[in-house]
Every structure is written in C-alpha cells, then in structure tokens.
XYZ file of C-alpha atoms in Angstrom:
673
model
C 177.456 -25.169 -112.768
C 177.928 -26.689 -116.207
C 178.712 -23.345 -117.877
C 180.956 -20.374 -117.231
C 180.696 -16.669 -117.960
C 182.990 -14.038 -119.438
C 182.799 -10.634 -117.731
C 184.174 -7.227 -118.619
C 186.699 -6.173 -115.965
C 185.770 -2.506 -116.444
C 181.970 -2.477 -116.820
C 181.289 -5.560 -114.624
C 178.773 -6.751 -117.245
C 178.498 -10.343 -118.470
C 179.759 -10.508 -122.075
C 179.330 -14.218 -122.864
C 177.737 -17.236 -121.241
C 179.652 -20.269 -122.541
C 177.555 -23.433 -122.432
C 178.527 -26.864 -123.684
C 179.649 -28.988 -120.744
C 177.071 -31.415 -119.387
C 178.450 -31.556 -115.839
C 180.163 -29.301 -113.304
C 182.942 -27.135 -114.752
C 185.937 -27.805 -112.517
C 188.677 -25.622 -114.012
C 189.601 -23.048 -116.672
C 192.966 -21.771 -117.898
C 194.108 -19.530 -120.753
C 195.856 -21.036 -123.754
C 199.477 -19.754 -123.501
C 199.956 -20.072 -127.268
C 196.833 -18.033 -128.080
C 195.707 -15.324 -125.661
C 192.197 -15.269 -127.175
C 191.488 -18.879 -126.221
C 190.763 -20.673 -122.969
C 190.658 -24.347 -121.936
C 187.937 -25.669 -119.640
C 187.594 -29.069 -118.006
C 184.553 -30.694 -116.487
C 183.351 -33.703 -114.554
C 181.720 -34.840 -117.812
C 185.174 -36.145 -118.859
C 185.964 -33.571 -121.551
C 188.437 -30.744 -122.026
C 187.081 -27.993 -124.292
C 188.849 -25.180 -126.112
C 186.941 -21.897 -126.484
C 187.340 -18.549 -128.173
C 186.145 -16.552 -125.153
C 186.099 -13.174 -126.951
C 183.494 -14.391 -129.460
C 181.931 -17.048 -127.248
C 182.626 -19.917 -129.701
C 183.431 -23.544 -128.911
C 186.495 -24.558 -130.959
C 187.304 -28.104 -129.923
C 186.112 -30.904 -127.631
C 188.619 -33.471 -126.351
C 186.852 -36.305 -124.505
C 188.493 -38.820 -122.191
C 187.320 -41.491 -119.787
C 188.830 -39.637 -116.805
C 186.982 -37.139 -114.623
C 188.915 -33.869 -114.838
C 189.265 -31.997 -111.565
C 191.294 -28.982 -112.627
C 193.326 -27.641 -115.568
C 196.674 -26.200 -114.469
C 198.265 -25.516 -117.852
C 197.550 -26.402 -121.460
C 199.050 -29.890 -121.039
C 198.813 -30.732 -117.329
C 195.646 -31.528 -115.404
C 194.559 -32.932 -112.055
C 192.131 -35.778 -112.659
C 190.249 -38.333 -110.583
C 189.510 -41.921 -111.520
C 188.003 -44.386 -109.054
C 188.617 -41.933 -106.189
C 192.369 -41.861 -106.976
C 193.726 -38.362 -107.549
C 196.642 -38.051 -109.966
C 198.582 -35.285 -111.662
C 198.672 -36.242 -115.330
C 200.187 -34.770 -118.486
C 197.853 -34.846 -121.480
C 199.002 -34.188 -125.023
C 196.268 -32.181 -126.765
C 196.611 -33.034 -130.488
C 196.438 -30.372 -133.168
C 193.575 -31.120 -135.552
C 191.020 -29.303 -137.653
C 188.202 -31.496 -136.352
C 186.094 -30.085 -133.541
C 186.036 -33.315 -131.524
C 189.416 -35.026 -131.054
C 190.117 -37.693 -128.450
C 193.176 -37.120 -126.258
C 194.995 -40.455 -126.240
C 198.517 -39.628 -125.021
C 198.413 -39.583 -121.218
C 201.192 -39.933 -118.637
C 201.152 -39.675 -114.860
C 203.356 -36.988 -113.304
C 202.436 -37.648 -109.663
C 200.182 -40.249 -108.067
C 198.043 -39.885 -104.946
C 198.029 -36.081 -104.934
C 195.829 -33.890 -102.757
C 192.191 -33.800 -103.953
C 192.249 -30.019 -103.657
C 194.477 -29.959 -106.718
C 196.787 -27.243 -105.378
C 199.569 -27.138 -107.966
C 201.660 -24.565 -109.773
C 204.260 -24.521 -112.566
C 207.158 -22.111 -112.790
C 210.554 -22.224 -114.446
C 212.354 -25.532 -115.068
C 212.957 -26.845 -111.566
C 213.802 -30.394 -110.593
C 211.346 -31.960 -108.188
C 212.539 -32.719 -104.684
C 211.148 -33.858 -101.352
C 209.953 -30.985 -99.199
C 211.188 -31.608 -95.648
C 211.006 -29.556 -92.505
C 207.359 -28.475 -92.788
C 205.366 -29.435 -89.684
C 202.116 -27.913 -90.923
C 199.815 -29.165 -93.645
C 200.197 -27.482 -97.036
C 197.174 -25.494 -98.223
C 198.455 -23.851 -101.431
C 201.554 -23.487 -103.576
C 202.892 -21.004 -106.144
C 206.104 -21.100 -108.188
C 208.187 -18.027 -108.896
C 208.036 -17.301 -112.651
C 211.770 -16.599 -113.042
C 213.787 -17.639 -110.002
C 214.445 -20.887 -108.190
C 211.792 -20.283 -105.517
C 208.562 -21.960 -104.437
C 206.058 -20.344 -102.053
C 203.794 -22.563 -99.941
C 200.913 -21.642 -97.652
C 200.088 -23.528 -94.462
C 197.236 -24.107 -92.044
C 198.887 -22.060 -89.294
C 198.874 -18.929 -91.465
C 202.580 -19.029 -92.313
C 204.077 -18.687 -95.796
C 207.360 -20.451 -96.550
C 209.662 -19.490 -99.422
C 211.748 -22.510 -100.516
C 214.932 -21.795 -102.485
C 217.980 -23.513 -104.055
C 216.115 -26.560 -105.327
C 218.326 -26.624 -108.404
C 221.596 -26.674 -106.452
C 223.523 -29.669 -105.179
C 223.503 -28.309 -101.664
C 220.399 -28.613 -99.514
C 217.578 -26.198 -100.132
C 216.760 -23.378 -97.711
C 213.540 -21.687 -96.719
C 212.396 -18.488 -95.029
C 209.086 -17.790 -93.280
C 206.569 -14.962 -93.682
C 203.757 -14.641 -91.169
C 200.779 -12.293 -91.035
C 197.621 -14.427 -91.491
C 196.066 -15.721 -88.273
C 194.095 -18.394 -90.162
C 195.031 -20.815 -92.925
C 196.519 -19.323 -96.108
C 193.933 -20.142 -98.783
C 195.761 -18.955 -101.899
C 199.129 -17.644 -103.133
C 200.057 -16.021 -106.439
C 203.249 -14.430 -107.775
C 202.978 -11.422 -110.093
C 204.177 -12.071 -113.702
C 207.609 -10.540 -113.087
C 207.941 -12.148 -109.678
C 208.419 -8.833 -107.858
C 205.474 -9.383 -105.497
C 203.686 -12.280 -103.835
C 199.928 -12.043 -103.157
C 198.232 -14.013 -100.374
C 194.714 -14.262 -98.982
C 192.712 -16.128 -96.348
C 189.747 -15.971 -94.004
C 190.594 -12.416 -92.880
C 189.302 -11.089 -96.288
C 192.497 -9.024 -96.592
C 194.687 -9.085 -99.706
C 198.349 -9.030 -98.599
C 201.032 -7.992 -101.108
C 204.521 -9.102 -100.054
C 207.585 -7.510 -101.677
C 209.745 -10.363 -102.893
C 213.140 -8.701 -102.391
C 212.114 -6.905 -99.178
C 210.168 -9.507 -97.224
C 209.471 -7.222 -94.284
C 207.561 -4.761 -96.472
C 203.969 -5.550 -97.325
C 200.808 -3.735 -98.452
C 197.261 -4.485 -97.330
C 193.811 -4.155 -98.905
C 191.357 -4.918 -96.065
C 187.580 -5.422 -95.765
C 187.039 -7.172 -99.096
C 184.013 -9.119 -97.833
C 184.087 -12.907 -97.557
C 187.182 -15.041 -97.143
C 189.555 -14.950 -100.133
C 189.555 -18.348 -101.861
C 191.569 -17.663 -105.025
C 193.824 -14.988 -106.539
C 194.548 -14.395 -110.237
C 196.822 -11.835 -111.905
C 196.450 -10.457 -115.440
C 199.301 -11.348 -117.843
C 200.592 -7.759 -117.836
C 200.351 -7.511 -114.034
C 198.100 -4.438 -114.120
C 195.103 -6.122 -112.488
C 194.652 -8.507 -109.589
C 191.502 -10.550 -109.103
C 190.233 -12.230 -105.929
C 187.347 -14.654 -105.596
C 185.567 -14.912 -102.263
C 183.599 -17.457 -100.290
C 180.459 -15.277 -100.542
C 180.281 -15.747 -104.351
C 182.008 -12.496 -105.236
C 184.864 -11.508 -107.540
C 186.845 -8.340 -106.805
C 189.009 -6.737 -109.502
C 191.890 -4.730 -108.033
C 194.345 -2.388 -109.679
C 198.027 -3.096 -109.038
C 198.149 0.052 -106.890
C 195.970 -1.938 -104.448
C 192.709 -0.165 -105.194
C 189.371 -1.870 -105.935
C 188.179 -1.046 -109.454
C 185.218 -3.414 -109.976
C 183.091 -5.955 -108.100
C 181.165 -8.819 -109.715
C 178.726 -10.084 -107.085
C 176.474 -13.109 -107.485
C 173.871 -14.331 -105.043
C 175.654 -14.019 -101.696
C 176.391 -17.424 -100.231
C 176.401 -17.536 -96.455
C 176.471 -20.326 -93.916
C 172.718 -20.817 -94.310
C 169.403 -19.088 -94.954
C 168.003 -18.271 -91.503
C 165.328 -15.852 -92.716
C 162.454 -16.895 -94.927
C 162.706 -16.168 -98.637
C 160.764 -12.917 -99.068
C 159.985 -10.550 -101.927
C 160.405 -6.784 -101.565
C 157.071 -5.307 -102.792
C 158.811 -2.218 -104.196
C 161.773 -3.578 -106.132
C 160.382 -7.137 -106.572
C 163.816 -8.294 -105.364
C 164.414 -11.526 -103.511
C 165.445 -10.765 -99.910
C 167.315 -13.203 -97.670
C 170.481 -13.495 -95.576
C 173.522 -12.048 -97.301
C 176.815 -11.020 -95.772
C 177.040 -11.711 -92.014
C 174.619 -9.359 -90.277
C 173.114 -8.153 -93.593
C 170.087 -8.733 -95.801
C 170.730 -8.952 -99.542
C 168.314 -7.548 -102.136
C 168.809 -9.643 -105.285
C 167.052 -8.829 -108.571
C 165.801 -12.046 -110.151
C 164.963 -10.319 -113.452
C 168.429 -8.794 -113.878
C 170.270 -11.639 -112.084
C 172.174 -9.037 -110.116
C 172.648 -7.996 -106.501
C 170.990 -4.615 -105.911
C 172.429 -3.849 -102.467
C 173.126 -5.205 -98.985
C 171.283 -3.729 -95.990
C 173.302 -3.711 -92.762
C 170.909 -4.960 -90.067
C 173.188 -5.745 -87.122
C 175.300 -2.584 -87.665
C 178.324 -4.096 -85.940
C 181.706 -5.017 -87.402
C 181.794 -8.735 -88.150
C 184.923 -10.577 -86.987
C 185.937 -13.537 -89.148
C 186.806 -15.897 -86.318
C 185.380 -19.335 -85.621
C 183.781 -19.844 -82.229
C 182.796 -16.208 -81.680
C 179.150 -15.551 -80.801
C 177.915 -12.732 -83.015
C 174.459 -11.389 -83.882
C 172.676 -13.139 -86.777
C 169.631 -11.993 -88.744
C 167.042 -14.764 -88.310
C 163.713 -13.197 -89.411
C 162.607 -10.578 -91.962
C 159.177 -9.454 -93.172
C 157.736 -6.643 -95.361
C 154.367 -4.967 -95.178
C 152.192 -5.180 -98.308
C 153.234 -1.760 -99.676
C 156.932 -2.104 -98.908
C 156.954 0.926 -96.578
C 158.168 -1.073 -93.574
C 160.647 -3.868 -92.976
C 160.810 -5.842 -89.712
C 163.900 -7.836 -88.741
C 164.884 -10.035 -85.813
C 168.488 -10.656 -84.800
C 169.757 -13.144 -82.227
C 172.945 -13.915 -80.338
C 173.502 -16.828 -77.980
C 176.474 -16.549 -75.663
C 177.799 -19.454 -73.645
C 176.505 -19.353 -70.107
C 174.136 -16.436 -70.716
C 170.607 -15.840 -71.928
C 169.537 -15.444 -75.531
C 169.809 -11.859 -76.788
C 167.051 -10.748 -79.178
C 166.481 -7.444 -80.978
C 163.413 -6.529 -83.014
C 164.031 -3.699 -85.490
C 161.538 -1.749 -87.609
C 162.886 -0.070 -90.760
C 161.095 2.683 -92.714
C 161.642 3.123 -96.459
C 163.270 6.439 -97.301
C 162.437 7.889 -100.722
C 165.549 10.083 -100.818
C 168.101 7.355 -100.173
C 165.963 4.655 -101.878
C 166.729 2.343 -98.980
C 165.491 1.421 -95.508
C 166.368 3.528 -92.462
C 166.180 2.245 -88.883
C 163.103 3.631 -87.104
C 162.610 1.599 -83.899
C 164.704 -0.941 -81.984
C 162.995 -3.157 -79.403
C 165.429 -4.913 -77.077
C 164.167 -8.252 -75.725
C 160.717 -8.090 -77.400
C 160.024 -11.622 -76.114
C 161.427 -13.760 -73.332
C 162.306 -16.579 -75.751
C 163.066 -17.184 -79.419
C 160.753 -15.521 -81.966
C 159.417 -18.249 -84.267
C 157.441 -16.186 -86.816
C 156.129 -12.723 -87.600
C 153.890 -11.104 -90.210
C 152.434 -7.703 -91.096
C 148.719 -7.070 -91.362
C 147.698 -6.412 -94.993
C 144.850 -4.136 -93.861
C 145.218 -0.605 -95.311
C 143.530 0.876 -92.229
C 146.317 0.095 -89.795
C 150.069 -0.562 -89.749
C 150.528 -3.568 -87.494
C 153.105 -6.325 -86.952
C 152.479 -9.584 -85.095
C 155.306 -11.641 -83.577
C 155.017 -15.035 -81.893
C 157.509 -16.679 -79.564
C 158.278 -19.867 -77.670
C 157.548 -17.896 -74.480
C 153.861 -18.737 -75.093
C 152.727 -15.289 -76.288
C 152.018 -13.445 -79.485
C 152.378 -9.677 -79.535
C 150.856 -7.025 -81.770
C 153.000 -3.954 -82.492
C 151.350 -0.768 -83.749
C 152.787 2.325 -85.352
C 152.164 5.131 -82.851
C 150.797 7.561 -85.440
C 149.778 5.494 -88.450
C 147.883 8.424 -89.968
C 151.225 9.983 -90.883
C 153.772 7.239 -91.475
C 156.322 9.750 -92.757
C 156.419 11.709 -89.497
C 159.862 11.712 -87.958
C 158.495 11.055 -84.480
C 156.380 8.043 -85.487
C 157.573 4.900 -83.693
C 156.292 1.473 -82.786
C 154.870 0.186 -79.504
C 153.258 -3.000 -78.197
C 149.458 -2.889 -78.485
C 148.370 -6.375 -77.354
C 149.799 -9.528 -75.772
C 147.871 -12.746 -76.296
C 148.165 -16.436 -75.474
C 146.174 -19.666 -75.306
C 146.267 -22.036 -72.320
C 150.023 -21.543 -71.863
C 150.715 -23.402 -75.143
C 153.644 -22.415 -77.357
C 152.706 -20.787 -80.689
C 154.525 -22.043 -83.759
C 153.106 -20.158 -86.769
C 150.805 -17.267 -87.655
C 149.114 -15.863 -90.747
C 146.812 -12.962 -91.675
C 143.915 -13.321 -94.090
C 144.233 -11.469 -97.406
C 142.125 -8.514 -96.189
C 143.617 -8.424 -92.679
C 140.279 -9.176 -91.002
C 141.465 -12.425 -89.383
C 144.636 -13.599 -87.682
C 145.320 -17.323 -87.325
C 147.844 -18.463 -84.723
C 148.809 -22.099 -84.314
C 149.309 -23.096 -80.645
C 150.833 -26.571 -80.855
C 147.827 -28.749 -81.837
C 145.190 -25.981 -81.836
C 144.531 -23.249 -84.405
C 143.121 -20.039 -82.923
C 141.409 -17.379 -85.058
C 141.396 -13.769 -83.805
C 139.748 -10.552 -84.915
C 141.673 -7.234 -85.250
C 140.051 -6.145 -81.968
C 141.748 -9.163 -80.333
C 138.617 -11.211 -79.733
C 139.113 -14.971 -79.940
C 136.563 -15.912 -82.596
C 137.020 -19.672 -82.774
C 139.432 -22.549 -82.305
C 140.003 -25.280 -84.873
C 141.249 -28.731 -83.949
C 142.701 -31.454 -86.121
C 144.301 -34.911 -85.792
C 147.237 -35.110 -83.338
C 150.374 -33.260 -84.278
C 151.699 -29.728 -83.816
C 150.732 -27.173 -86.466
C 153.694 -26.534 -88.773
C 152.313 -24.060 -91.381
C 149.175 -21.957 -91.794
C 147.947 -20.321 -95.014
C 144.722 -18.471 -95.795
C 143.181 -18.943 -99.214
C 143.022 -15.936 -101.527
C 140.553 -14.399 -103.970
C 137.839 -16.999 -104.733
C 139.299 -19.393 -102.123
C 139.387 -16.860 -99.269
C 136.923 -18.911 -97.197
C 139.533 -21.626 -96.674
C 142.314 -21.912 -94.097
C 144.951 -24.570 -94.724
C 147.350 -26.022 -92.190
C 149.984 -28.723 -91.997
C 150.984 -30.764 -88.982
C 153.997 -32.724 -87.820
C 151.909 -35.928 -87.933
C 151.796 -35.868 -91.748
C 148.419 -34.191 -92.199
C 147.302 -31.444 -94.582
C 144.002 -29.964 -93.397
C 141.608 -27.484 -94.985
C 139.025 -25.714 -92.820
C 135.984 -23.847 -94.097
C 135.871 -20.545 -92.191
C 132.168 -20.028 -92.974
C 131.135 -23.255 -91.246
C 134.177 -23.470 -88.902
C 134.491 -27.133 -89.796
C 137.097 -29.348 -91.420
C 136.483 -29.307 -95.179
C 139.007 -32.027 -96.035
C 142.291 -33.522 -94.904
C 144.862 -35.814 -96.486
C 147.784 -37.834 -95.049
C 150.906 -36.309 -96.638
C 154.142 -35.114 -95.040
C 154.072 -31.464 -96.162
C 157.379 -29.894 -95.131
C 156.387 -26.468 -96.466
C 153.163 -24.787 -97.578
C 153.275 -21.516 -99.508
C 150.504 -19.323 -100.969
C 150.792 -17.319 -104.193
C 149.863 -13.677 -103.426
C 148.735 -13.105 -107.043
C 146.329 -16.055 -107.433
C 144.442 -18.780 -105.582
C 147.312 -21.227 -106.066
C 149.218 -22.895 -103.252
C 152.445 -24.874 -103.379
C 153.010 -27.853 -101.089
C 156.442 -29.475 -100.801
C 156.103 -33.063 -99.584
C 158.959 -35.177 -98.209
C 159.115 -38.813 -99.209
C 161.983 -41.336 -99.300
C 164.689 -38.687 -98.988
C 163.249 -36.585 -101.842
C 160.844 -33.663 -102.094
C 157.739 -33.626 -104.296
C 155.979 -30.443 -105.392
C 152.209 -30.054 -105.727
C 150.542 -26.839 -106.900
C 146.798 -26.745 -106.237
C 143.768 -24.621 -105.406
C 142.102 -25.345 -102.034
C 138.724 -26.073 -103.623
C 139.822 -27.998 -106.727
C 139.979 -31.814 -106.873
C 143.060 -32.077 -109.113
C 146.438 -30.368 -108.593
C 147.393 -27.940 -111.326
C 150.919 -29.336 -111.383
C 152.916 -32.050 -109.697
C 156.606 -32.913 -109.839
C 157.812 -36.101 -108.208
C 161.411 -36.153 -106.868
C 161.864 -32.434 -107.487
C 165.109 -32.560 -105.504
C 166.928 -34.635 -102.936
C 166.689 -33.553 -99.327
C 164.050 -31.438 -97.649
C 162.829 -28.071 -98.900
C 163.243 -25.620 -96.034
C 161.876 -22.382 -97.529
C 160.125 -21.252 -100.688
C 158.429 -18.175 -102.129
C 156.313 -17.214 -105.133
C 158.270 -14.543 -107.019
C 156.274 -12.256 -109.347
C 157.346 -12.158 -112.972
C 158.508 -9.001 -114.684
C 156.098 -9.628 -117.550
C 153.113 -11.940 -117.495
C 153.489 -15.009 -119.687
C 150.744 -15.798 -122.167
C 150.690 -19.569 -121.825
C 147.924 -21.331 -123.685
C 148.437 -24.648 -121.883
C 146.122 -24.949 -118.911
C 148.560 -26.975 -116.785
C 151.256 -24.270 -117.102
C 149.071 -21.206 -116.535
C 149.886 -21.154 -112.823
C 153.378 -19.972 -113.840
C 152.107 -17.036 -115.896
C 152.347 -14.531 -113.048
C 154.828 -16.148 -110.648
C 157.729 -18.544 -110.440
C 158.674 -20.709 -107.477
C 161.977 -20.295 -105.650
C 163.022 -22.886 -103.081
C 165.845 -23.330 -100.601
C 166.972 -26.961 -100.498
C 168.968 -27.706 -97.339
C 172.006 -25.767 -98.569
C 171.436 -22.129 -99.568
C 171.016 -23.049 -103.249
C 168.147 -21.346 -105.055
C 166.276 -23.043 -107.869
C 163.857 -21.200 -110.164
C 161.302 -23.413 -111.930
C 160.611 -21.119 -114.875
C 160.951 -23.820 -117.530
C 158.003 -25.371 -119.325
C 156.263 -27.755 -116.922
C 154.315 -30.889 -117.765
C 151.704 -32.515 -115.519
C 152.816 -35.828 -114.070
C 150.683 -38.787 -115.160
C 150.658 -40.104 -111.591
C 148.663 -37.123 -110.273
C 145.476 -39.175 -110.177
C 146.784 -41.478 -107.461
C 148.204 -38.819 -105.126
C 146.572 -38.230 -101.725
C 145.478 -34.817 -103.027
C 143.407 -36.294 -105.832
C 142.074 -39.229 -103.838
C 140.725 -36.914 -101.175
C 139.738 -33.869 -103.199
C 138.232 -35.976 -105.977
C 136.029 -37.766 -103.446
C 135.139 -34.395 -101.929
C 134.089 -33.021 -105.362
C 131.941 -36.115 -106.088
C 130.138 -35.666 -102.777
C 129.443 -32.005 -103.608
C 128.078 -32.897 -107.062
C 125.853 -35.587 -105.571
C 124.384 -33.047 -103.120
C 123.807 -30.294 -105.679
C 122.574 -32.621 -108.465
C 121.020 -35.933 -107.304
C 120.692 -37.075 -110.960
C 124.416 -36.617 -111.609
C 125.282 -40.229 -110.765
C 122.443 -41.661 -112.891
C 123.169 -39.736 -116.078
C 125.766 -41.463 -118.239
C 126.822 -40.071 -121.579
C 126.936 -42.624 -124.372
C 130.404 -44.104 -124.681
C 132.014 -44.308 -128.101
C 129.181 -42.470 -129.881
C 130.080 -41.768 -133.516
C 127.863 -38.667 -133.559
C 129.585 -37.105 -130.540
C 133.021 -37.841 -131.992
C 132.024 -36.117 -135.237
C 130.802 -33.089 -133.293
C 133.919 -32.787 -131.159
C 136.709 -33.665 -133.564
C 135.506 -32.180 -136.871
C 136.436 -28.552 -137.700
C 133.404 -26.273 -137.331
C 133.677 -24.775 -140.833
C 133.203 -28.174 -142.545
C 130.343 -29.461 -140.365
C 126.848 -29.809 -141.875
C 123.968 -27.609 -140.736
C 122.828 -27.616 -137.095
C 119.365 -28.932 -137.989
C 120.911 -32.035 -139.574
C 123.263 -32.566 -136.656
C 120.481 -32.183 -134.092
C 118.395 -35.023 -135.493
C 121.472 -37.259 -135.804
C 122.496 -36.449 -132.210
C 119.008 -37.230 -130.822
C 118.907 -40.557 -132.712
C 122.271 -41.506 -131.192
C 120.802 -41.176 -127.695
C 117.860 -43.529 -128.423
C 118.077 -47.234 -127.723
C 117.083 -49.158 -130.823
C 114.306 -51.747 -130.521
C 116.468 -54.445 -132.112
C 119.195 -54.174 -129.485
C 116.554 -54.097 -126.737
C 115.165 -57.451 -127.882
C-alpha cells in the first residue's frame, strides 16, 4: 500500500514500518552512496529518502509526475498523462527535508509500462534486432559488455559486443516453459538468476552456460529477484505474497509470508475456534490459517493432497467450501474439479483436530457426496451431537453424523449419511442452524423450510418473490428471529414464535452475516456500483452503525472476527466493535479490517432499515401503551434543561426542584385566556 516494511533476513521479523507516502508505493532502491539509506517513489508524486535502519524519513522530493519505479538514485520510470517515459532526475543535496526536484531530462520516451529496466557498466545504447518474441525483463552484466533479456517463450538471450564497431552477437539459454518473469546478475557477474511461473529459481553459470543449478518448489510464481550487495543472499518475491531468502549455496534460509494471494476466495471467510485464525483459500489446494492479531501466517493445510502443476488450462481440484464445528474439533472441506467433456468431481472431507501435531488430520473422505455442486454446509452447534449438513443443486440436503459421537477421539470413529431431505424438487440455496442447534433452516428457492433435529418439517415461511440468498438466525436476546435476504431486493425478518413475517424492507443485501458473540448483524447492500454497510439488531429500530460507499464493487464474503482483547469503548455507536471486527472480501481477494474508530452516519434516519423498523417500533409502543401518542413532553422547558444539563453536585435540593418541575408542567391561566 502506501507504506513499506523493513524485515530482518535472519529472524523474519518486521523491524520497521515506514509510513509517509499518501498513495501506492511503486518502487524502492538503495542509495549507492550511503548503504544505510533507501529511496522510495510513489503515485503521490514524491520521491522520499529514508534511513531504513532507524526508520527515519530524511528528505521528501515532490514533483508533478507520477513515479512508477525507481531504478537507481537518479533514474526513474514515470507516467504522465498515460505516457510512460524513462527520465533522469537530479536529486539536489540540501539540508532541508523537503526539496523540489527541478532538473529533469528524458532518457527514453514511450517505454513499456512494466518499467523493466536495468543499468550496468557504461554501454552505448543500440537497437536490439533479431528478437521475434516480446521482451519480459532485462538485466545488465555489472562488469562486462553483456545484456541478458527474458522473453515470453521462456528463452533467455545474452547480447554481447554492443561497444564494438562490428555487429553485436547473442546466444540463447532455454529451460523455462513459460515466460521469464525476472532476471538478475550476481554482483560479480559470475552467475545469472532467472525465475518464472514454474516457481523454480534457476542459477546459470555465466562462463559455462550449459551448467545450471535449480531450487524447485518455492511456492507461487517468481515475480522478482534481488541479490545482496555482497552476493551472499538471494531473495525472490512470489505471486502468492511471499518473500523467500536464499543462501548463495541455493538453500532456503528464511520465508516472509503475508496473506496468501490466490486467484480468488472460493471458500467463505471463516474463523478457527481454537486459534482464532482467519481461514480461507491459500496456496492451490490448501487452506491458510492466518493470525489477525499477529498479522502472520500460522500454517497451510493441504486439503487436495495432490501435487499442483503450474500450467494454464489444466483442470485441477480446488477447495471451494470449508466449515468448523463450534469447538474446533472438526473441519469439513469440499473440493471440486470440472474436466472438459466429463461430469463434475466432488469430494467431501472431514478432518479431526490432533492435539499432538496441533493440526487437522484427515478422518473421512466421501466421494461424490451429492450428484451436483454443493452450495453450502454448516455444523450443528448442539453439544449433544456431532452433525454436518450439506445442501446441493441436486435438490437435496444431507445430514452427516459421526458414527460414535460419544468418543470423538476413537480411531475408528468415522462419518456416515444419516438423513436425506428435500422439498417439492426445489433446489436449496442456503442453510443455517439456530444458536442452540434446535432448528435448521433451509432455503429452497423462494421458500424457507424449518426442520427439527429429528428431521420433522416444522413449518414453511414464504416471502415476496425472489430466491432466498442468505439465512441467519438471531442470537441471545434476538433468538426468536430468523432473517433472510432474497434476489428481489428484500430483507425479511420472521418471528419464529408466531411463524409470521415481523418486518421486511426493500434493500439489495448482497451479504448478511451474524456476529457469534452478540445480537448484532451486518448487512452489505449494493447500490450504484458501491457497497454500504449496516450493523443492526433484528429487533431494534435504528442501526448501530452505517457506512455509505464502504467500497466500490460488491462484497462477496465477510466474517465477524473476535478480538484478542475486548475494547472498552464508552461511545454507544462504537460498542458493537468491542468484541469483534468485520473482515470483508471485495471482488478481488483483498481483506479489509474495520477496526478504526467508527462514527454513525447522519443519513441513518432515512435508510430503509430505519423507515421500516422505526414504524414497527411505533406500532409496538402504541399497542403496549395506548397513551404513548397522547403524552407530549414540554418542549423547550427551562426547568428540564436545568435538570439535564447542570452538574448534579451544584443543583439545589430535590424538594425545591420538584415544585419547580411540577409548575413547569402546568398551563398558566393567562396563556389559556
């Protein structure tokens, strides 16, 4: 984002978090004249000089251009009006912290927006001919007249004799089957490092081009390579948001892993009840357990248990669903693979938590648990039984029971199907258990069905046209409510005691999520290409919090994440954040945590929530207290203002105040005449 971090290459710990830029940081490079300093450039139009060992900002050099990348201390790739140029900037020496860089000259115009550029020894520029493939990266030899270029077809070309009068020559190296993403010479120029989609670091010997060393299985595709000034350490960055530090003997010494970025979040965002870690898709075929409190990846759990091949167009198993039981003893996962010209392959796996390994071990695999795609699944929170419910587009929901739930640690305990249910051949789309596990709600297109644990259909709930999108039971004091959203822009609340519709409101709720630690619910509403957030209680007339235009796009998934320590917030509108924070997935797999101080939007009163729930509350008050509409407190009473706004320790005696308060309620005879 707008800041960058300094890590220890030995301990993997973050040493400094350098903040100062106001927009995306687009490049960093060390100051060659001072090895304790680093330049950074940003889309905010500034180049900043830092002391990265102490974490101190030394100098800010603003300019009207948008910097794309810093290549050296005087040369940058910048963009202005969508025109990419390679420019030389003279950074003036001054004692002031903010100095404007005025001297600017263009080196090359209309360069590649990727900013692939490299500087080596003094070499005259020349036209590169003979290359039929697009360039992807370039690196200059630090001492000799040689330039290495990477290409889309996986080939590396070494161009020589640029400084001679005769025509230049080139030789070709080929190992990568995909595009070469990055090239880097070692400081002495004895080796050339390359990386690509294969996630293999290749070390080519410069003088013996046929000899090469490999470091395979590094994770995601290699996107960048850096070498320490003394050549003792290599560093690779990867497409899955990981940095690998490698010793020059081609041995991994440290890994700095952020939140794993994949092609998309197919599973819901879930919280592991044991570690309180956020669980979602990680590496291909894996689930990642990410600690929100420590901002660190705990571990990856291999679900598919097959070697992933980094090749486009291959059909491989993907993890699409994951769910935990309330105690964190069991994890259920669903994996899918669609092959061209064949049926959908589905596996349901049940994982038991092992105390010795402190991880999940595979207990049961169910091949083809349904005849079509599984759309949702959830565990029963009841402590009396260990049960999982899955629903599918094949028109059925299935209940899976642990064979011997009295002894969940028994080695022979496995899962089996206990019940198969359906409703008029309709396709189920969502399901939800009540907080105590006594009810199961399953949405069959436009009908909500409510079932007992003995699989008796208790009731059906209808609503305005539109398929049910989400179902959520109320919790604690709101446990009598069941909320649902539909594709026809309706949010409905049913009272389970009367089996009737309590209220409904016309809003396009893309996602509804319940807080497991309180009565609160979060509704993400789509409107005009943006998403609004409302946090409310099912029985309250006014939302606790609202945020208009929270983000662009549509919120796909969200979860309430418990806090490590409860906040003691005295402000009523922010107390819903005391126990939990909200994490959301916005189209791309980018996670946002709203843990900052939140203010209530002034426009809450005119939202559909307030219009409907406020009317509902007024009707309730009119029924319980017929005199409520007739009684009107005096407006602008001086006595009441004195009572409410004067500190208690300076007020006169209660007997004096009582008589004054009673007189303020009487209508004087003079005003009556």
